[in-house]
Amino acid sequence: MSSQFNPALLGFECAACGRQVSPGSPEPTCPACGKPLVARYDLAKVARTASPRDLDRGGKDLWRYRALLPFAEPRPELRLGEGGTPLLGLPRLARELGVRELWVKDEAGNPTQSFKARGLALAANGALALGKRAVALPSAGNAGSAAAAYAAAAGLACRITVPEDTPEAFVLEQRALGAEVRQVPGTIAEAAVALREWAPSPEWWNVATFKEPFRLEGKKTLGHEIAEQTGWRPPEVIFYPTGGGTGLVGMWRAFLELRSLGWIEGATPRLVAVQSQGCAPVVRAVRTRAKRIERWAGAATLASGLRVPAPFADELILTSIGETGGAALEVSEEAMLDGMMDLTRAAGCFACPEGGATLAGLRRAREEGLVSPEDRVVLFNTGSGLKYLEAWRLATRRRESRGDGS
Ligand SMILES: *Cc1c(COP(=O)(O)O)cnc(C)c1O
Ligand SMILES: [Zn+2]
C-alpha cells in the first residue's frame, strides 16, 4: 500500500506529542493524543529529484508541486483542475494604501469556485489510497461543495452537515453533486456533533478540517504558488481569512519546506490571520498570548467560512502566526463588506465576504503600523461572491443608502 505514496514522504507526525505514523496508516489523527497529524518529507531526497525548472512536467494545476505532496505516480486518481489560480496585481490599491506591491490570490477559479478544492482534492485522493468508500464532513459551505464534487467524480458516498443558515447555493450544489445533506441549527461546531451519529467513522472517513492529514497538504500549494508567482521571492506579508486555519498552517509548512530546499531565501512571509468581529477566537488568543484557543460564544458573521467558534488545530494556528512574526486582526462586518466591494472593483473579480475581510484587515494593519510602505503584500479572495448573494444584497443596499453606490 505504501507504494501509492511519495517515496520522500516519511510519514505523519503529531505536532503536539511527536508520535510518528507511517504513510499507509489508517490513523486519521494522533493515536496517542488525538491532535492533528502533519506530513513529514525527506527534503534532502526531494532536493535530489526535483527543482523549480522541472515543475512544468507536473502540469498547471496544484499537482505541479507533486514532489512535495503525499502521492506517487500514477496518482492522483482524481483531478478536477484544482489550483493554478492567478495572483492579480492591484497597483491602484497599493498606491492608495501605501504599500510597495499588492496582489490578490484569486481562488474563485477552483472546482466549485473556492480554495477548499485544494484540500478536498488531496483528502479525496487520500481516501481512495486508503481504500475508503465513503466520506463525511461538517461544513460552512465551500468545503462541503468541494467534498461533494470529488466524491461524485470518485464514486464515493458523501454525507455533509451544514448550519441551517448556510447560503442556499451551497446546499443546492452539494445535493446536485449527489451528497446527502443535513441542515443543523447552530454553527459548524453543532454540525460536527450531528455528523458523529449520522456518519460515524470508520465507515465514513471524516474529511473535516485537520481530522485527517491530507487536506493540509493540499493547502500547502497556496504557499507554493505564491512563491513561484513572485519569482521565488515571496511577499513580506500575507493576509489570510481564518476559520479552521488549514491555509494558514499549510502556507507556514510550505514556506518552511521551500526554504529548506533552497527554493526561497530569507524570512518567511508574516502570516496575518483576519477574522470578523462576530467570531474572532484566534484574534483573542493572540491578543491575550494564550496557548490554546477558547471557544467563541454566539459566533455570527456573513462570512460563513470564518464562522468557526473553536478551531481544532488551535496550537498549530498559533504557532504559524507566532513563528512567522505574524499577527491576528478582527474587522467589523461593515468593513468586511466594504472590503468585498472595493476588492471586487480593484481586481475585477467578484469577491466573497472572506476575501473582503483581508482587504479590511490590510487597511487596519496600515493604520496600526503593522505593515510598512516597504512591504509587498498578498490578499486572498478565497471563493466566488456568487455563492453569497445575501451578503452582496446587503452590501449593495448599504452603499446605495449612503449615496456612493454609482
Ligand atoms: C473555509 C473558508 C475560509 C477559511 O479557511 P480555513 O483554512 O478553514 O481557515 C475562508 N474563506 C472561505 C471562502 C472559506 O470557504
Ligand atoms: Zn499526539
Coordinates of C-alpha atoms and ligand atoms in Angstrom, one line a residue:
M1 CA 0.0 0.0 0.0
S2 CA 2.8 2.4 0.8
S3 CA 3.9 2.4 -2.9
Q4 CA 1.0 4.7 -3.6
F5 CA 2.8 7.3 -1.6
N6 CA 5.6 9.7 -2.5
P7 CA 8.9 7.9 -1.7
A8 CA 10.1 11.1 0.0
L9 CA 7.1 11.1 2.4
L10 CA 8.5 9.8 5.7
G11 CA 5.1 9.7 7.4
F12 CA 2.9 11.8 9.6
E13 CA 3.8 13.3 12.9
C14 CA 1.8 14.7 15.8
A15 CA 2.8 18.3 16.2
A16 CA 1.8 18.1 19.9
C17 CA 3.4 14.9 21.2
G18 CA 5.8 13.9 18.4
R19 CA 4.1 10.5 17.8
Q20 CA 5.0 9.1 14.3
V21 CA 2.6 7.4 12.0
S22 CA 3.5 5.6 8.8
P23 CA 2.3 6.8 5.3
G24 CA -0.3 4.0 4.8
S25 CA -1.7 4.1 8.3
P26 CA -5.4 4.4 8.7
E27 CA -5.0 6.7 11.7
P28 CA -6.7 9.9 10.9
T29 CA -5.3 11.8 13.9
C30 CA -2.7 11.2 16.6
P31 CA -3.3 7.7 18.1
A32 CA -1.7 8.9 21.3
C33 CA -3.3 12.3 22.0
G34 CA -5.9 12.8 19.3
K35 CA -4.3 16.0 17.9
P36 CA -3.8 16.7 14.2
L37 CA -1.1 14.9 12.2
V38 CA 1.3 16.7 9.9
A39 CA 3.2 15.2 6.9
R40 CA 7.0 15.0 7.0
Y41 CA 9.2 14.6 4.0
D42 CA 12.8 13.6 3.4
L43 CA 13.6 17.1 2.0
A44 CA 17.2 16.0 1.0
K45 CA 15.6 13.4 -1.2
V46 CA 13.2 15.9 -2.7
A47 CA 16.1 18.2 -3.4
R48 CA 17.9 15.5 -5.3
T49 CA 14.9 14.6 -7.5
A50 CA 13.0 17.9 -8.0
S51 CA 13.8 21.5 -8.9
P52 CA 11.8 24.6 -9.9
R53 CA 12.8 24.1 -13.5
D54 CA 11.0 20.7 -13.6
L55 CA 7.7 21.9 -12.3
D56 CA 6.0 22.2 -15.7
R57 CA 6.1 18.5 -16.1
G58 CA 3.5 18.2 -13.3
G59 CA 1.0 20.4 -15.2
K60 CA -0.5 23.8 -14.4
D61 CA -2.7 22.7 -11.5
L62 CA -1.5 22.1 -8.0
W63 CA 0.0 18.8 -9.0
R64 CA 2.9 20.7 -10.4
Y65 CA 4.2 20.6 -6.8
R66 CA 3.8 16.9 -6.5
A67 CA 7.3 16.5 -5.3
L68 CA 6.0 18.0 -2.0
L69 CA 2.7 16.2 -2.0
P70 CA 2.0 12.8 -0.5
F71 CA 1.2 10.6 -3.5
A72 CA 3.3 8.7 -6.0
E73 CA 2.6 8.3 -9.8
P74 CA 0.2 7.3 -11.3
R75 CA -1.8 9.1 -8.5
P76 CA -3.7 11.3 -8.3
E77 CA -6.5 9.2 -9.5
L78 CA -8.9 12.2 -9.2
R79 CA -8.0 15.5 -10.8
L80 CA -10.6 18.2 -11.4
G81 CA -8.3 21.2 -12.2
E82 CA -7.6 22.3 -8.6
G83 CA -5.1 25.1 -8.0
G84 CA -3.1 27.1 -10.6
T85 CA -5.0 30.3 -9.8
P86 CA -3.8 33.8 -10.7
L87 CA -2.0 36.2 -8.5
L88 CA -3.6 39.5 -9.6
G89 CA -1.7 42.8 -9.3
L90 CA -3.5 45.7 -7.5
P91 CA -1.3 48.7 -8.3
R92 CA -4.0 51.3 -7.7
L93 CA -4.9 49.9 -4.3
A94 CA -1.2 49.6 -3.5
R95 CA -0.8 53.3 -4.1
E96 CA -3.9 54.2 -2.1
L97 CA -2.8 52.1 0.9
G98 CA 0.8 53.0 0.6
V99 CA 2.5 49.6 0.2
R100 CA 5.3 48.7 -2.2
E101 CA 3.3 46.0 -4.0
L102 CA -0.1 44.4 -3.6
W103 CA -1.7 41.3 -5.1
V104 CA -4.8 39.2 -4.5
K105 CA -4.6 35.5 -4.9
D106 CA -8.0 34.8 -6.6
E107 CA -9.2 31.4 -5.7
A108 CA -12.6 31.6 -7.3
G109 CA -11.3 29.7 -10.4
N110 CA -11.1 26.4 -8.5
P111 CA -13.5 23.5 -8.9
T112 CA -16.8 24.5 -7.1
Q113 CA -15.3 28.1 -7.0
S114 CA -13.3 28.1 -3.8
F115 CA -9.9 27.2 -2.4
K116 CA -11.4 24.4 -0.5
A117 CA -10.9 22.3 -3.6
R118 CA -7.2 22.2 -2.9
G119 CA -7.6 20.4 0.4
L120 CA -10.5 18.2 -0.6
A121 CA -8.7 17.1 -3.8
L122 CA -5.9 15.7 -1.5
A123 CA -8.4 14.4 1.0
A124 CA -10.4 12.5 -1.6
N125 CA -7.3 11.1 -3.2
G126 CA -6.1 10.1 0.3
A127 CA -9.4 8.3 1.0
L128 CA -9.1 6.4 -2.3
A129 CA -5.4 5.5 -1.5
L130 CA -6.6 4.1 1.9
G131 CA -9.4 2.1 0.3
K132 CA -12.3 4.2 1.7
R133 CA -15.7 4.0 0.2
A134 CA -17.5 6.9 2.0
V135 CA -16.5 10.4 3.2
A136 CA -18.3 12.8 5.5
L137 CA -17.7 16.3 7.0
P138 CA -19.4 19.2 8.7
S139 CA -19.1 22.4 6.6
A140 CA -20.0 26.1 6.5
G141 CA -20.5 25.8 2.7
N142 CA -17.5 25.7 0.5
A143 CA -15.8 22.6 2.0
G144 CA -19.0 20.6 1.6
S145 CA -19.3 21.6 -2.0
A146 CA -15.7 20.7 -2.8
A147 CA -16.1 17.3 -1.0
A148 CA -19.3 16.6 -2.8
A149 CA -17.6 17.3 -6.2
Y150 CA -14.6 15.0 -5.6
A151 CA -16.9 12.3 -4.0
A152 CA -19.1 12.5 -7.1
A153 CA -16.2 12.1 -9.5
A154 CA -14.7 9.2 -7.4
G155 CA -17.9 7.4 -6.9
L156 CA -17.6 7.8 -3.1
A157 CA -20.7 8.2 -0.9
C158 CA -20.7 11.6 0.9
R159 CA -22.6 13.0 3.9
I160 CA -22.5 16.6 4.9
T161 CA -23.9 18.5 7.8
V162 CA -24.2 22.3 7.4
P163 CA -25.6 25.1 9.7
E164 CA -29.2 25.7 8.7
D165 CA -28.4 29.3 7.7
T166 CA -25.8 28.3 5.2
P167 CA -26.4 30.1 1.9
E168 CA -28.8 28.0 -0.3
A169 CA -26.4 27.9 -3.3
F170 CA -24.1 25.5 -1.3
V171 CA -26.9 23.1 -0.3
L172 CA -28.3 23.0 -3.8
E173 CA -24.9 22.4 -5.3
Q174 CA -24.0 19.7 -2.7
R175 CA -27.3 17.8 -3.4
A176 CA -26.9 18.2 -7.1
L177 CA -23.5 16.5 -6.8
G178 CA -25.1 13.5 -5.1
A179 CA -24.2 14.2 -1.5
E180 CA -26.7 13.7 1.4
V181 CA -27.0 17.0 3.3
R182 CA -28.5 17.7 6.7
Q183 CA -29.1 21.2 7.9
V184 CA -28.4 21.6 11.6
P185 CA -29.3 24.5 14.0
G186 CA -26.2 26.4 15.2
T187 CA -22.7 26.7 13.7
I188 CA -20.2 24.3 12.2
A189 CA -19.5 23.1 15.8
E190 CA -23.0 21.8 16.2
A191 CA -22.9 20.4 12.6
A192 CA -19.8 18.4 13.7
V193 CA -21.6 16.9 16.6
A194 CA -24.6 15.9 14.5
L195 CA -22.3 14.3 12.0
R196 CA -20.8 11.9 14.6
E197 CA -24.0 9.9 14.9
W198 CA -25.2 10.2 11.3
A199 CA -21.9 9.3 9.6
P200 CA -19.8 7.5 12.2
S201 CA -16.1 6.6 11.5
P202 CA -14.5 4.4 10.4
E203 CA -17.2 3.5 7.8
W204 CA -17.4 7.2 7.0
W205 CA -13.9 8.7 6.6
N206 CA -14.0 12.1 8.2
V207 CA -12.5 14.7 6.0
A208 CA -13.2 17.7 8.3
T209 CA -10.5 20.3 8.8
F210 CA -7.4 18.7 10.4
K211 CA -9.3 15.4 11.2
E212 CA -7.2 13.7 8.5
P213 CA -3.7 14.7 7.4
F214 CA -4.2 15.1 3.6
R215 CA -6.3 18.3 3.4
L216 CA -3.4 20.3 4.9
E217 CA -1.1 19.0 2.2
G218 CA -3.4 20.5 -0.5
K219 CA -3.5 23.8 1.3
K220 CA 0.3 24.0 1.2
T221 CA 0.1 24.6 -2.5
L222 CA -1.2 28.1 -1.8
G223 CA 2.3 28.8 -0.5
H224 CA 4.0 27.1 -3.4
E225 CA 2.1 29.1 -5.9
I226 CA 2.6 32.4 -4.2
A227 CA 6.3 31.7 -4.0
E228 CA 6.6 30.7 -7.7
Q229 CA 4.3 33.6 -8.9
T230 CA 6.6 36.1 -7.1
G231 CA 9.7 34.7 -8.8
W232 CA 10.6 32.7 -5.6
R233 CA 10.8 36.0 -3.7
P234 CA 7.6 35.6 -1.6
P235 CA 6.0 38.8 -0.2
E236 CA 6.7 40.2 3.3
V237 CA 3.1 39.8 4.5
I238 CA 0.1 37.6 3.6
F239 CA -3.4 38.3 4.9
Y240 CA -5.5 35.1 5.3
P241 CA -9.2 35.0 6.2
T242 CA -9.0 32.4 9.0
G243 CA -11.7 29.9 10.0
G244 CA -10.3 26.4 10.8
G245 CA -6.8 27.6 9.8
T246 CA -5.8 25.0 7.2
G247 CA -4.4 27.5 4.8
L248 CA -2.5 29.5 7.4
V249 CA -0.8 26.3 8.7
G250 CA -0.4 25.0 5.2
M251 CA 1.4 28.1 4.0
W252 CA 3.7 28.1 7.1
R253 CA 4.6 24.5 6.3
A254 CA 5.1 25.3 2.6
F255 CA 7.5 28.2 3.2
L256 CA 9.5 26.1 5.7
E257 CA 9.8 23.3 3.2
L258 CA 10.7 25.6 0.3
R259 CA 13.3 27.3 2.4
S260 CA 15.0 24.0 3.4
L261 CA 15.0 23.0 -0.2
G262 CA 16.8 26.3 -1.0
W263 CA 14.0 27.3 -3.5
I264 CA 13.3 30.5 -1.5
E265 CA 15.6 32.6 0.8
G266 CA 15.2 35.0 3.6
A267 CA 12.4 35.5 6.0
T268 CA 9.2 33.5 5.8
P269 CA 6.2 35.8 5.0
R270 CA 4.5 37.2 8.1
L271 CA 1.1 35.4 8.2
V272 CA -1.8 37.7 9.4
A273 CA -5.0 35.9 10.4
V274 CA -8.1 38.1 9.7
Q275 CA -11.4 37.3 11.4
S276 CA -14.8 39.0 11.8
Q277 CA -15.6 40.8 15.0
G278 CA -18.6 38.4 15.2
C279 CA -16.3 35.4 15.5
A280 CA -12.7 36.1 16.4
P281 CA -11.3 33.3 18.7
V282 CA -7.9 33.4 17.0
V283 CA -7.5 37.1 17.5
R284 CA -8.5 36.9 21.1
A285 CA -6.0 34.1 21.8
V286 CA -3.1 36.0 20.1
R287 CA -4.0 39.2 22.0
T288 CA -4.0 37.5 25.4
R289 CA -1.0 35.4 24.5
A290 CA -3.0 32.3 25.3
K291 CA -1.6 28.8 24.4
R292 CA -5.0 27.5 23.4
I293 CA -7.9 29.0 21.5
E294 CA -11.1 29.3 23.6
R295 CA -14.5 28.7 22.0
W296 CA -16.2 31.9 20.8
A297 CA -19.7 32.3 22.2
G298 CA -22.5 33.4 19.9
A299 CA -20.5 33.3 16.7
A300 CA -22.2 35.3 13.9
T301 CA -20.8 36.6 10.6
L302 CA -21.9 36.8 7.0
A303 CA -18.6 35.2 6.1
S304 CA -19.7 31.6 6.6
G305 CA -16.1 30.4 6.2
L306 CA -15.0 32.5 9.1
R307 CA -17.7 31.3 11.5
V308 CA -15.6 28.6 13.2
P309 CA -16.0 29.2 17.0
A310 CA -13.4 26.6 18.2
P311 CA -10.8 25.7 15.6
F312 CA -9.5 22.2 16.2
A313 CA -5.8 22.9 15.2
D314 CA -5.5 25.7 17.7
E315 CA -1.9 25.2 18.7
L316 CA -0.8 24.8 15.0
I317 CA -2.6 28.1 14.1
L318 CA -0.9 30.0 17.0
T319 CA 2.5 28.5 16.0
S320 CA 2.1 29.5 12.4
I321 CA 1.3 33.1 13.4
G322 CA 4.0 33.2 16.1
E323 CA 6.8 31.7 14.2
T324 CA 6.4 33.9 11.1
G325 CA 6.2 37.0 13.2
G326 CA 2.6 37.5 12.0
A327 CA -0.5 38.9 13.7
A328 CA -4.2 38.4 14.1
L329 CA -6.8 41.2 13.3
E330 CA -10.5 41.4 13.6
V331 CA -12.6 43.6 11.3
S332 CA -16.2 44.7 11.6
E333 CA -18.9 43.2 9.3
E334 CA -19.3 46.7 7.7
A335 CA -15.5 47.0 7.0
M336 CA -15.6 43.5 5.6
L337 CA -18.5 44.2 3.2
D338 CA -16.8 47.5 2.1
G339 CA -13.6 45.5 1.6
M340 CA -15.6 43.0 -0.5
M341 CA -16.9 45.7 -2.8
D342 CA -13.6 47.5 -3.1
L343 CA -11.6 44.4 -3.8
T344 CA -14.1 43.4 -6.5
R345 CA -13.6 46.7 -8.3
A346 CA -9.9 46.9 -7.8
A347 CA -9.2 43.4 -9.0
G348 CA -12.0 42.7 -11.4
C349 CA -13.1 39.6 -9.5
F350 CA -16.5 39.1 -7.8
A351 CA -15.2 38.7 -4.3
C352 CA -16.6 36.8 -1.3
P353 CA -17.0 38.3 2.2
E354 CA -14.0 36.4 3.4
G355 CA -11.9 38.0 0.7
G356 CA -13.3 41.4 1.6
A357 CA -12.1 40.7 5.2
T358 CA -8.5 40.5 4.0
L359 CA -8.6 44.0 2.4
A360 CA -10.3 45.4 5.6
G361 CA -7.5 43.7 7.6
L362 CA -4.8 45.3 5.5
R363 CA -6.4 48.7 6.0
R364 CA -6.3 48.2 9.8
A365 CA -2.8 46.9 9.7
R366 CA -1.6 50.0 7.8
E367 CA -3.3 52.3 10.3
E368 CA -1.7 50.4 13.2
G369 CA 1.7 50.3 11.6
L370 CA 1.8 46.5 11.3
V371 CA 2.6 46.8 7.6
S372 CA 5.2 49.3 6.3
P373 CA 5.4 51.1 2.9
E374 CA 8.3 48.8 2.1
D375 CA 6.2 45.7 2.3
R376 CA 4.9 43.6 -0.5
V377 CA 1.5 42.2 0.5
V378 CA -0.8 39.4 -0.7
L379 CA -4.5 39.3 0.0
F380 CA -6.8 36.3 -0.6
N381 CA -10.1 36.0 -2.3
T382 CA -10.9 32.5 -1.1
G383 CA -14.1 32.0 -3.1
S384 CA -16.6 33.4 -5.5
G385 CA -19.1 36.1 -4.4
L386 CA -21.8 34.3 -6.4
K387 CA -22.4 31.9 -3.5
Y388 CA -23.1 34.8 -1.2
L389 CA -25.8 36.8 -2.8
E390 CA -27.4 37.7 0.5
A391 CA -24.2 39.4 1.6
W392 CA -24.0 41.2 -1.7
R393 CA -27.6 42.3 -1.5
L394 CA -26.9 43.8 1.9
A395 CA -23.6 45.4 0.9
T396 CA -25.2 46.9 -2.2
R397 CA -28.2 48.3 -0.3
R398 CA -25.9 49.9 2.3
R399 CA -23.8 51.6 -0.3
E400 CA -26.8 52.9 -2.1
S401 CA -28.3 54.3 1.1
R402 CA -25.1 56.1 1.8
G403 CA -25.3 57.6 -1.7
D404 CA -22.0 56.3 -3.0
G405 CA -23.3 53.4 -4.9
S406 CA -22.9 54.5 -8.5
Ligands
LIG1 C1 -13.2 27.8 4.7 C2 -13.1 29.2 4.2 C3 -12.2 30.1 4.8 C4 -11.4 29.7 6.0 O1 -10.4 28.8 5.6 P1 -9.6 28.0 6.7 O2 -8.5 27.4 6.0 O3 -10.6 27.0 7.3 O4 -9.1 28.9 7.8 C5 -12.1 31.3 4.2 N1 -12.8 31.7 3.1 C6 -13.7 30.9 2.5 C7 -14.4 31.3 1.3 C8 -13.8 29.6 3.0 O5 -14.7 28.7 2.4
ZN2 ZN 0.0 13.3 19.8

